[in-house]
mmCIF file of C-alpha atoms in Angstrom:
data_model
loop_
_atom_site.group_PDB
_atom_site.id
_atom_site.type_symbol
_atom_site.label_atom_id
_atom_site.label_comp_id
_atom_site.label_asym_id
_atom_site.label_seq_id
_atom_site.Cartn_x
_atom_site.Cartn_y
_atom_site.Cartn_z
ATOM 1 C CA MET R 1 -0.455 -14.058 -19.199
ATOM 2 C CA LYS R 2 -0.861 -11.206 -21.713
ATOM 3 C CA LYS R 3 1.278 -8.073 -21.502
ATOM 4 C CA TYR R 4 -0.770 -5.194 -20.126
ATOM 5 C CA LYS R 5 -0.043 -1.656 -21.286
ATOM 6 C CA VAL R 6 0.075 0.601 -18.238
ATOM 7 C CA GLY R 7 0.201 4.323 -17.656
ATOM 8 C CA ILE R 8 1.662 5.992 -14.582
ATOM 9 C CA ILE R 9 -0.198 9.137 -13.515
ATOM 10 C CA GLY R 10 1.869 11.314 -11.216
ATOM 11 C CA ALA R 11 5.044 9.730 -12.569
ATOM 12 C CA THR R 12 7.441 12.478 -11.461
ATOM 13 C CA GLY R 13 6.816 12.165 -7.684
ATOM 14 C CA MET R 14 8.541 9.717 -5.356
ATOM 15 C CA VAL R 15 5.836 7.031 -5.543
ATOM 16 C CA GLY R 16 5.555 7.577 -9.305
ATOM 17 C CA GLN R 17 9.292 7.009 -9.609
ATOM 18 C CA ARG R 18 8.940 3.780 -7.651
ATOM 19 C CA PHE R 19 6.150 2.713 -10.042
ATOM 20 C CA VAL R 20 8.550 3.318 -12.932
ATOM 21 C CA LEU R 21 11.203 1.055 -11.406
ATOM 22 C CA LEU R 22 8.745 -1.704 -10.481
ATOM 23 C CA ASN R 23 7.228 -1.813 -13.953
ATOM 24 C CA GLU R 24 10.485 -1.504 -15.895
ATOM 25 C CA ASN R 25 10.998 -5.280 -16.192
ATOM 26 C CA HIS R 26 7.653 -6.539 -14.919
ATOM 27 C CA PRO R 27 6.657 -9.868 -16.520
ATOM 28 C CA TRP R 28 3.018 -8.792 -17.012
ATOM 29 C CA PHE R 29 3.115 -4.988 -17.247
ATOM 30 C CA GLU R 30 4.731 -2.690 -19.792
ATOM 31 C CA ILE R 31 5.019 1.094 -19.360
ATOM 32 C CA GLU R 32 3.157 2.655 -22.288
ATOM 33 C CA LEU R 33 3.113 6.252 -21.080
ATOM 34 C CA LEU R 34 3.892 8.609 -18.237
ATOM 35 C CA ALA R 35 1.773 11.562 -17.134
ATOM 36 C CA ALA R 36 2.009 14.342 -14.580
ATOM 37 C CA SER R 37 0.883 17.935 -14.058
ATOM 38 C CA ALA R 38 0.712 20.579 -16.763
ATOM 39 C CA ARG R 39 4.083 22.023 -15.711
ATOM 40 C CA SER R 40 5.795 18.712 -16.584
ATOM 41 C CA ALA R 41 3.785 17.971 -19.729
ATOM 42 C CA GLY R 42 5.707 18.155 -22.995
ATOM 43 C CA LYS R 43 9.075 17.551 -21.358
ATOM 44 C CA THR R 44 10.958 14.299 -21.483
ATOM 45 C CA TYR R 45 10.681 12.290 -18.279
ATOM 46 C CA GLU R 46 14.353 12.955 -17.575
ATOM 47 C CA GLU R 47 13.796 16.717 -17.939
ATOM 48 C CA ALA R 48 10.582 16.712 -15.910
ATOM 49 C CA VAL R 49 12.129 14.879 -12.951
ATOM 50 C CA GLY R 50 15.450 16.679 -13.150
ATOM 51 C CA SER R 51 17.368 16.600 -9.872
ATOM 52 C CA ARG R 52 14.342 15.186 -8.005
ATOM 53 C CA TRP R 53 15.074 11.541 -8.849
ATOM 54 C CA ALA R 54 14.918 10.043 -5.338
ATOM 55 C CA MET R 55 15.523 6.336 -5.989
ATOM 56 C CA THR R 56 18.791 4.579 -5.170
ATOM 57 C CA LYS R 57 18.662 2.824 -8.545
ATOM 58 C CA PRO R 58 19.242 4.976 -11.649
ATOM 59 C CA MET R 59 16.395 6.106 -13.877
ATOM 60 C CA PRO R 60 15.766 3.418 -16.522
ATOM 61 C CA GLU R 61 17.046 4.306 -19.981
ATOM 62 C CA SER R 62 13.734 3.111 -21.446
ATOM 63 C CA VAL R 63 11.792 6.023 -19.911
ATOM 64 C CA LYS R 64 14.305 8.887 -19.988
ATOM 65 C CA LYS R 65 13.217 10.205 -23.390
ATOM 66 C CA MET R 66 9.532 9.374 -22.976
ATOM 67 C CA GLN R 67 7.437 12.537 -23.345
ATOM 68 C CA VAL R 68 5.362 13.292 -20.267
ATOM 69 C CA LEU R 69 1.659 13.791 -20.934
ATOM 70 C CA ASP R 70 -0.748 16.066 -19.087
ATOM 71 C CA ALA R 71 -2.725 13.878 -16.661
ATOM 72 C CA THR R 72 -5.816 16.076 -17.069
ATOM 73 C CA ALA R 73 -5.703 17.610 -20.542
ATOM 74 C CA ASP R 74 -4.567 14.345 -22.189
ATOM 75 C CA MET R 75 -6.964 12.127 -20.247
ATOM 76 C CA GLU R 76 -8.873 10.739 -23.234
ATOM 77 C CA LYS R 77 -5.672 9.962 -25.120
ATOM 78 C CA ILE R 78 -4.216 8.238 -22.076
ATOM 79 C CA ALA R 79 -7.348 6.183 -21.393
ATOM 80 C CA LYS R 80 -7.434 4.912 -24.997
ATOM 81 C CA SER R 81 -3.745 3.987 -25.010
ATOM 82 C CA VAL R 82 -3.488 1.741 -21.944
ATOM 83 C CA ASP R 83 -5.154 -1.224 -20.252
ATOM 84 C CA PHE R 84 -5.082 0.528 -16.862
ATOM 85 C CA VAL R 85 -3.246 3.251 -14.948
ATOM 86 C CA PHE R 86 -1.428 3.541 -11.657
ATOM 87 C CA CYS R 87 -2.234 6.842 -9.965
ATOM 88 C CA ALA R 88 -0.003 8.678 -7.486
ATOM 89 C CA VAL R 89 -0.818 12.346 -7.995
ATOM 90 C CA ASP R 90 -0.204 15.238 -5.627
ATOM 91 C CA MET R 91 -3.494 17.145 -5.669
ATOM 92 C CA LYS R 92 -6.344 18.104 -3.356
ATOM 93 C CA LYS R 93 -8.538 15.161 -2.369
ATOM 94 C CA ASP R 94 -11.643 16.364 -4.178
ATOM 95 C CA GLU R 95 -9.564 16.901 -7.321
ATOM 96 C CA ILE R 96 -8.101 13.399 -7.030
ATOM 97 C CA ARG R 97 -11.546 11.843 -6.621
ATOM 98 C CA ALA R 98 -12.781 13.673 -9.717
ATOM 99 C CA LEU R 99 -9.683 12.740 -11.739
ATOM 100 C CA GLU R 100 -9.783 9.049 -10.853
ATOM 101 C CA GLU R 101 -13.505 8.716 -11.523
ATOM 102 C CA ALA R 102 -13.072 10.548 -14.826
ATOM 103 C CA TYR R 103 -10.505 7.948 -15.931
ATOM 104 C CA ALA R 104 -12.802 5.152 -14.758
ATOM 105 C CA ARG R 105 -15.714 6.614 -16.729
ATOM 106 C CA LEU R 106 -13.456 6.563 -19.797
ATOM 107 C CA GLU R 107 -13.289 2.786 -19.250
ATOM 108 C CA CYS R 108 -9.758 2.917 -17.851
ATOM 109 C CA PRO R 109 -9.274 1.023 -14.561
ATOM 110 C CA VAL R 110 -7.403 3.026 -11.924
ATOM 111 C CA ILE R 111 -5.141 1.420 -9.315
ATOM 112 C CA SER R 112 -4.568 4.244 -6.871
ATOM 113 C CA ASN R 113 -1.950 4.974 -4.266
ATOM 114 C CA ASN R 114 -3.909 8.041 -3.167
ATOM 115 C CA SER R 115 -6.093 8.321 -0.071
ATOM 116 C CA ALA R 116 -8.961 10.263 -1.688
ATOM 117 C CA HIS R 117 -11.187 7.235 -2.454
ATOM 118 C CA ARG R 118 -10.312 5.056 0.540
ATOM 119 C CA PHE R 119 -13.650 5.717 2.200
ATOM 120 C CA THR R 120 -15.812 5.732 -0.923
ATOM 121 C CA PRO R 121 -18.172 2.837 0.005
ATOM 122 C CA ASP R 122 -18.015 1.009 -3.349
ATOM 123 C CA VAL R 123 -14.258 1.480 -3.891
ATOM 124 C CA PRO R 124 -12.284 -1.521 -2.613
ATOM 125 C CA MET R 125 -9.271 -0.776 -0.397
ATOM 126 C CA ILE R 126 -7.281 -3.964 -0.594
ATOM 127 C CA ILE R 127 -4.235 -5.486 1.045
ATOM 128 C CA PRO R 128 -4.127 -8.474 -1.349
ATOM 129 C CA GLU R 129 -3.257 -11.120 1.246
ATOM 130 C CA LEU R 130 -5.972 -9.968 3.652
ATOM 131 C CA ASN R 131 -9.188 -8.912 1.912
ATOM 132 C CA PRO R 132 -9.070 -9.868 -1.797
ATOM 133 C CA GLU R 133 -12.803 -10.658 -1.707
ATOM 134 C CA HIS R 134 -13.524 -6.921 -1.475
ATOM 135 C CA ALA R 135 -12.854 -6.758 -5.229
ATOM 136 C CA GLU R 136 -16.432 -8.037 -5.621
ATOM 137 C CA VAL R 137 -17.685 -4.508 -4.943
ATOM 138 C CA ILE R 138 -16.233 -3.422 -8.299
ATOM 139 C CA HIS R 139 -19.374 -4.789 -9.994
ATOM 140 C CA ALA R 140 -21.542 -2.372 -7.997
ATOM 141 C CA GLN R 141 -19.134 0.502 -8.580
ATOM 142 C CA ARG R 142 -19.309 -0.077 -12.322
ATOM 143 C CA LYS R 143 -23.090 0.124 -12.167
ATOM 144 C CA ARG R 144 -22.858 3.460 -10.362
ATOM 145 C CA LEU R 145 -20.308 4.812 -12.845
ATOM 146 C CA GLY R 146 -22.072 3.345 -15.884
ATOM 147 C CA THR R 147 -18.936 1.530 -17.046
ATOM 148 C CA LYS R 148 -18.048 -1.904 -18.364
ATOM 149 C CA ARG R 149 -14.275 -1.895 -17.717
ATOM 150 C CA GLY R 150 -13.591 1.235 -15.708
ATOM 151 C CA PHE R 151 -13.323 1.308 -11.916
ATOM 152 C CA VAL R 152 -11.169 2.644 -9.095
ATOM 153 C CA ALA R 153 -9.377 0.399 -6.590
ATOM 154 C CA VAL R 154 -7.057 1.683 -3.885
ATOM 155 C CA LYS R 155 -4.407 0.444 -1.501
ATOM 156 C CA SER R 156 -4.458 1.375 2.158
ATOM 157 C CA ASN R 157 -2.246 3.821 4.004
ATOM 158 C CA CYS R 158 1.435 2.840 4.096
ATOM 159 C CA SER R 159 1.648 2.700 7.901
ATOM 160 C CA LEU R 160 -1.093 0.053 8.064
ATOM 161 C CA GLN R 161 1.013 -2.369 6.061
ATOM 162 C CA SER R 162 3.436 -2.768 8.960
ATOM 163 C CA TYR R 163 0.965 -3.958 11.618
ATOM 164 C CA VAL R 164 -2.481 -4.840 10.186
ATOM 165 C CA PRO R 165 -1.112 -7.941 8.380
ATOM 166 C CA ALA R 166 0.152 -9.259 11.741
ATOM 167 C CA LEU R 167 -3.136 -8.598 13.527
ATOM 168 C CA PHE R 168 -5.535 -9.712 10.780
ATOM 169 C CA PRO R 169 -4.933 -13.501 10.951
ATOM 170 C CA LEU R 170 -5.335 -13.434 14.739
ATOM 171 C CA ASN R 171 -8.932 -12.244 14.560
ATOM 172 C CA ASP R 172 -10.325 -15.732 15.198
ATOM 173 C CA TYR R 173 -9.409 -15.088 18.832
ATOM 174 C CA GLY R 174 -11.493 -11.910 18.846
ATOM 175 C CA ILE R 175 -9.261 -8.848 18.892
ATOM 176 C CA LYS R 176 -10.828 -6.529 21.445
ATOM 177 C CA GLN R 177 -8.492 -3.575 21.238
ATOM 178 C CA SER R 178 -5.079 -2.564 20.024
ATOM 179 C CA LEU R 179 -2.730 0.315 20.695
ATOM 180 C CA VAL R 180 -0.260 1.104 17.918
ATOM 181 C CA CYS R 181 2.679 3.524 17.821
ATOM 182 C CA THR R 182 4.209 3.942 14.371
ATOM 183 C CA TYR R 183 7.671 5.263 13.598
ATOM 184 C CA GLN R 184 7.533 6.396 9.987
ATOM 185 C CA ALA R 185 10.260 7.036 7.431
ATOM 186 C CA ILE R 186 10.713 10.381 5.696
ATOM 187 C CA SER R 187 10.030 8.853 2.281
ATOM 188 C CA GLY R 188 6.440 8.551 3.482
ATOM 189 C CA ALA R 189 6.334 12.331 3.145
ATOM 190 C CA GLY R 190 7.948 12.127 -0.304
ATOM 191 C CA LYS R 191 11.244 13.389 1.100
ATOM 192 C CA THR R 192 14.919 12.494 1.208
ATOM 193 C CA PHE R 193 17.446 13.753 3.746
ATOM 194 C CA GLU R 194 18.896 16.044 1.071
ATOM 195 C CA ARG R 195 15.505 17.691 0.614
ATOM 196 C CA TRP R 196 14.558 17.630 4.310
ATOM 197 C CA PRO R 197 17.743 18.352 6.318
ATOM 198 C CA GLU R 198 15.640 19.317 9.349
ATOM 199 C CA MET R 199 14.898 15.615 9.843
ATOM 200 C CA VAL R 200 18.534 14.664 10.406
ATOM 201 C CA ASP R 201 18.992 13.827 14.105
ATOM 202 C CA ASN R 202 15.363 14.722 14.726
ATOM 203 C CA LEU R 203 11.934 13.243 15.494
ATOM 204 C CA ILE R 204 8.585 14.899 14.849
ATOM 205 C CA PRO R 205 5.705 13.549 16.992
ATOM 206 C CA TYR R 206 2.979 14.478 14.507
ATOM 207 C CA ILE R 207 2.021 13.474 10.957
ATOM 208 C CA GLY R 208 -1.101 15.228 9.708
ATOM 209 C CA GLY R 209 -4.090 12.892 9.301
ATOM 210 C CA GLU R 210 -2.020 9.775 9.904
ATOM 211 C CA GLU R 211 -3.456 8.741 13.252
ATOM 212 C CA GLU R 212 -7.031 8.966 11.965
ATOM 213 C CA LYS R 213 -6.106 6.776 8.978
ATOM 214 C CA SER R 214 -4.367 4.265 11.219
ATOM 215 C CA GLU R 215 -7.435 3.967 13.436
ATOM 216 C CA GLN R 216 -10.179 3.984 10.775
ATOM 217 C CA GLU R 217 -8.812 2.320 7.630
ATOM 218 C CA PRO R 218 -8.343 -1.114 9.270
ATOM 219 C CA LEU R 219 -12.086 -1.216 9.951
ATOM 220 C CA LYS R 220 -12.750 -1.079 6.208
ATOM 221 C CA ILE R 221 -10.213 -3.843 5.594
ATOM 222 C CA TRP R 222 -12.017 -5.955 8.217
ATOM 223 C CA GLY R 223 -15.393 -5.015 6.712
ATOM 224 C CA LYS R 224 -17.782 -6.999 4.499
ATOM 225 C CA VAL R 225 -19.279 -6.418 1.057
ATOM 226 C CA GLU R 226 -23.032 -6.014 1.518
ATOM 227 C CA ASP R 227 -25.645 -4.496 -0.813
ATOM 228 C CA GLY R 228 -23.059 -3.132 -3.230
ATOM 229 C CA VAL R 229 -20.883 -1.354 -0.654
ATOM 230 C CA ILE R 230 -18.210 -2.225 1.876
ATOM 231 C CA LYS R 231 -19.601 -1.937 5.389
ATOM 232 C CA ASN R 232 -16.899 -1.247 7.935
ATOM 233 C CA SER R 233 -16.377 -3.578 10.853
ATOM 234 C CA ALA R 234 -17.140 -2.198 14.315
ATOM 235 C CA SER R 235 -14.029 -3.826 15.737
ATOM 236 C CA PRO R 236 -11.251 -4.073 16.670
ATOM 237 C CA LYS R 237 -10.885 -0.790 18.503
ATOM 238 C CA ILE R 238 -7.549 0.751 17.541
ATOM 239 C CA THR R 239 -5.843 3.816 18.968
ATOM 240 C CA ALA R 240 -2.709 5.099 17.248
ATOM 241 C CA GLN R 241 0.107 7.571 17.654
ATOM 242 C CA CYS R 242 2.299 8.302 14.630
ATOM 243 C CA LEU R 243 5.799 9.767 14.675
ATOM 244 C CA ARG R 244 8.140 10.833 11.864
ATOM 245 C CA VAL R 245 11.650 9.496 12.474
ATOM 246 C CA PRO R 246 15.026 10.019 10.738
ATOM 247 C CA VAL R 247 14.874 6.883 8.588
ATOM 248 C CA SER R 248 15.001 6.928 4.776
ATOM 249 C CA ASP R 249 12.671 3.955 4.065
ATOM 250 C CA GLY R 250 10.734 1.622 6.325
ATOM 251 C CA HIS R 251 7.891 2.057 8.810
ATOM 252 C CA THR R 252 8.055 0.370 12.216
ATOM 253 C CA ALA R 253 5.095 -0.208 14.555
ATOM 254 C CA ALA R 254 4.984 -1.064 18.252
ATOM 255 C CA VAL R 255 1.760 -3.025 18.753
ATOM 256 C CA PHE R 256 -0.189 -3.858 21.915
ATOM 257 C CA VAL R 257 -3.229 -6.151 21.628
ATOM 258 C CA SER R 258 -5.912 -7.795 23.779
ATOM 259 C CA PHE R 259 -8.203 -10.667 22.799
ATOM 260 C CA ASP R 260 -11.596 -12.056 23.785
ATOM 261 C CA LYS R 261 -9.915 -15.464 23.980
ATOM 262 C CA LYS R 262 -6.202 -15.092 24.655
ATOM 263 C CA PRO R 263 -4.102 -17.409 22.454
ATOM 264 C CA GLU R 264 -0.822 -18.978 23.507
ATOM 265 C CA ILE R 265 2.379 -17.479 22.117
ATOM 266 C CA GLU R 266 3.090 -20.646 20.134
ATOM 267 C CA GLU R 267 -0.360 -20.435 18.543
ATOM 268 C CA ILE R 268 0.351 -16.892 17.359
ATOM 269 C CA LEU R 269 3.759 -17.857 15.996
ATOM 270 C CA ASN R 270 2.293 -20.808 14.099
ATOM 271 C CA ILE R 271 -0.439 -18.642 12.587
ATOM 272 C CA TRP R 272 2.103 -16.082 11.384
ATOM 273 C CA LYS R 273 4.408 -18.765 9.988
ATOM 274 C CA ASN R 274 1.684 -20.584 8.059
ATOM 275 C CA PHE R 275 -0.408 -17.628 6.904
ATOM 276 C CA LYS R 276 -0.793 -17.358 3.142
ATOM 277 C CA GLY R 277 -3.123 -15.231 1.085
ATOM 278 C CA ARG R 278 -4.551 -15.209 -2.416
ATOM 279 C CA PRO R 279 -1.330 -13.727 -3.928
ATOM 280 C CA GLN R 280 0.660 -16.712 -2.645
ATOM 281 C CA GLU R 281 -1.963 -19.153 -3.947
ATOM 282 C CA LEU R 282 -1.876 -17.513 -7.368
ATOM 283 C CA GLU R 283 1.928 -17.130 -7.269
ATOM 284 C CA LEU R 284 1.647 -13.509 -8.381
ATOM 285 C CA PRO R 285 4.938 -11.998 -9.602
ATOM 286 C CA SER R 286 5.282 -9.480 -6.761
ATOM 287 C CA ALA R 287 3.975 -11.728 -3.972
ATOM 288 C CA PRO R 288 6.428 -12.643 -1.213
ATOM 289 C CA LYS R 289 6.733 -16.382 -0.735
ATOM 290 C CA GLN R 290 6.731 -15.911 3.062
ATOM 291 C CA PHE R 291 4.412 -12.992 3.801
ATOM 292 C CA LEU R 292 4.846 -12.774 7.610
ATOM 293 C CA ASN R 293 8.350 -13.339 8.968
ATOM 294 C CA TYR R 294 9.049 -13.675 12.693
ATOM 295 C CA PHE R 295 12.551 -13.028 14.044
ATOM 296 C CA THR R 296 13.470 -14.580 17.398
ATOM 297 C CA GLU R 297 16.488 -12.355 18.130
ATOM 298 C CA GLU R 298 15.728 -9.648 20.700
ATOM 299 C CA GLY R 299 17.028 -6.810 18.517
ATOM 300 C CA MET R 300 14.963 -7.687 15.437
ATOM 301 C CA PRO R 301 13.463 -6.627 13.130
ATOM 302 C CA GLN R 302 15.715 -3.777 12.057
ATOM 303 C CA ILE R 303 15.097 -1.358 9.209
ATOM 304 C CA LYS R 304 18.483 -1.759 7.536
ATOM 305 C CA LEU R 305 18.463 -5.544 7.779
ATOM 306 C CA GLN R 306 14.872 -6.449 6.890
ATOM 307 C CA ARG R 307 13.232 -3.694 4.840
ATOM 308 C CA GLU R 308 14.317 -5.289 1.538
ATOM 309 C CA LEU R 309 13.122 -8.763 2.577
ATOM 310 C CA GLU R 310 11.360 -10.505 -0.346
ATOM 311 C CA ASN R 311 12.025 -7.450 -2.551
ATOM 312 C CA GLY R 312 10.527 -5.208 0.106
ATOM 313 C CA MET R 313 7.154 -6.986 0.004
ATOM 314 C CA ALA R 314 7.354 -9.030 3.230
ATOM 315 C CA ILE R 315 6.315 -8.052 6.750
ATOM 316 C CA SER R 316 8.896 -8.503 9.540
ATOM 317 C CA ILE R 317 7.796 -9.163 13.133
ATOM 318 C CA GLY R 318 9.661 -9.592 16.398
ATOM 319 C CA ARG R 319 9.662 -9.268 20.206
ATOM 320 C CA LEU R 320 6.322 -11.017 20.820
ATOM 321 C CA ARG R 321 5.790 -11.166 24.574
ATOM 322 C CA GLU R 322 3.123 -10.796 27.244
ATOM 323 C CA ASP R 323 2.244 -7.310 28.455
ATOM 324 C CA THR R 324 1.204 -6.001 31.861
ATOM 325 C CA GLN R 325 -1.883 -4.116 30.556
ATOM 326 C CA TYR R 326 -2.657 -5.788 27.220
ATOM 327 C CA ASP R 327 -2.405 -9.503 26.459
ATOM 328 C CA TYR R 328 0.622 -9.185 24.182
ATOM 329 C CA LYS R 329 2.977 -6.697 22.566
ATOM 330 C CA PHE R 330 5.262 -7.015 19.547
ATOM 331 C CA VAL R 331 7.076 -4.993 16.885
ATOM 332 C CA CYS R 332 6.432 -4.975 13.128
ATOM 333 C CA MET R 333 8.191 -3.415 10.156
ATOM 334 C CA SER R 334 7.591 -3.014 6.421
ATOM 335 C CA HIS R 335 9.080 -1.078 3.508
ATOM 336 C CA ASN R 336 6.763 1.883 3.120
ATOM 337 C CA THR R 337 7.365 2.742 -0.562
ATOM 338 C CA LEU R 338 7.374 -0.905 -1.668
ATOM 339 C CA ARG R 339 4.842 -2.957 0.315
ATOM 340 C CA GLY R 340 3.294 0.234 1.665
ATOM 341 C CA ALA R 341 2.929 2.204 -1.560
ATOM 342 C CA ALA R 342 3.868 1.390 -5.148
ATOM 343 C CA GLY R 343 4.690 -2.283 -4.544
ATOM 344 C CA GLY R 344 1.371 -2.870 -2.799
ATOM 345 C CA ALA R 345 -0.436 -1.217 -5.711
ATOM 346 C CA VAL R 346 1.438 -3.345 -8.262
ATOM 347 C CA LEU R 347 0.512 -6.486 -6.318
ATOM 348 C CA LEU R 348 -3.106 -5.296 -6.235
ATOM 349 C CA ALA R 349 -3.038 -4.798 -10.007
ATOM 350 C CA GLU R 350 -1.630 -8.306 -10.455
ATOM 351 C CA LEU R 351 -4.437 -9.705 -8.302
ATOM 352 C CA LEU R 352 -7.140 -7.858 -10.264
ATOM 353 C CA CYS R 353 -5.651 -9.012 -13.580
ATOM 354 C CA ALA R 354 -5.410 -12.626 -12.413
ATOM 355 C CA GLU R 355 -8.987 -12.565 -11.101
ATOM 356 C CA GLY R 356 -10.374 -11.119 -14.352
ATOM 357 C CA TYR R 357 -11.285 -7.599 -13.196
ATOM 358 C CA ILE R 358 -8.848 -6.099 -15.715
ATOM 359 C CA ASP R 359 -9.088 -7.750 -19.123
#
């Protein structure tokens, strides 16, 4: 596999910092440049981030003295210098859509952590193990943009990564409806306890826009590519409630589900145990060997014990049991800034490289 030169747009934020760590020693990807807003441009990365470095691992020496470019003003220079970019900018949605399409039109593929393009019909929103075939829509997107190489691909919302992977392989039984309550870490808001002391010993029962994403985005993941767009599935019906909890990293979901044809518990457990996706078939560098992990102990999964499972790229599941109103209920957990954010985007980039969408 060739070494791909990558740029990180929005490199100074929390997800951008995670992109830096994940690409530092990546076997396929090499950080060529870092970019952020105009106020960071011209500074070294170390100066631009300053005291805002939020990772538990130290900033890599290889990037400390790298000069930060202006994500907008230096766009042409950036596009010419790299094979593709990761994008994790903090801007208004219409500005993000314009920025990402501008890079794509400059023939620079964009792998985005942002939500702005998640409902653009010809932009694939991919969880690599679940819907890799949605990458086919890139051909239609390129026709619309008038590009040969350039395109935009996005990952889904971080909270979805905790429960949709557990539901998705059960769809052969016809998922009728699901109720999901998510308990989301403060890093999902780009915060640490030092920067958000109000969250210590606290719970906030509202995260703006999160419940709508949790209910609607899965329908695109379950959708089909038809006539050059992704047409959302009409089912399953999902209702969600999302809470911010005093946890540094890791989103947990309590899931309730009913089926057209109710499976046995052992059938569900076997499906989870044996489920593999395209990343496992291709043995992609960031792919967990065991994607879905079920824990039989009553008190599992736990954030502190399982969030780093398979380098933070695995899904942990527990407490599967029958319910009095739904068929079953269970608990899921995933690392929101790894599987849910930067790690999921890196795995998506690996998939698109391996499948020939990024040359």
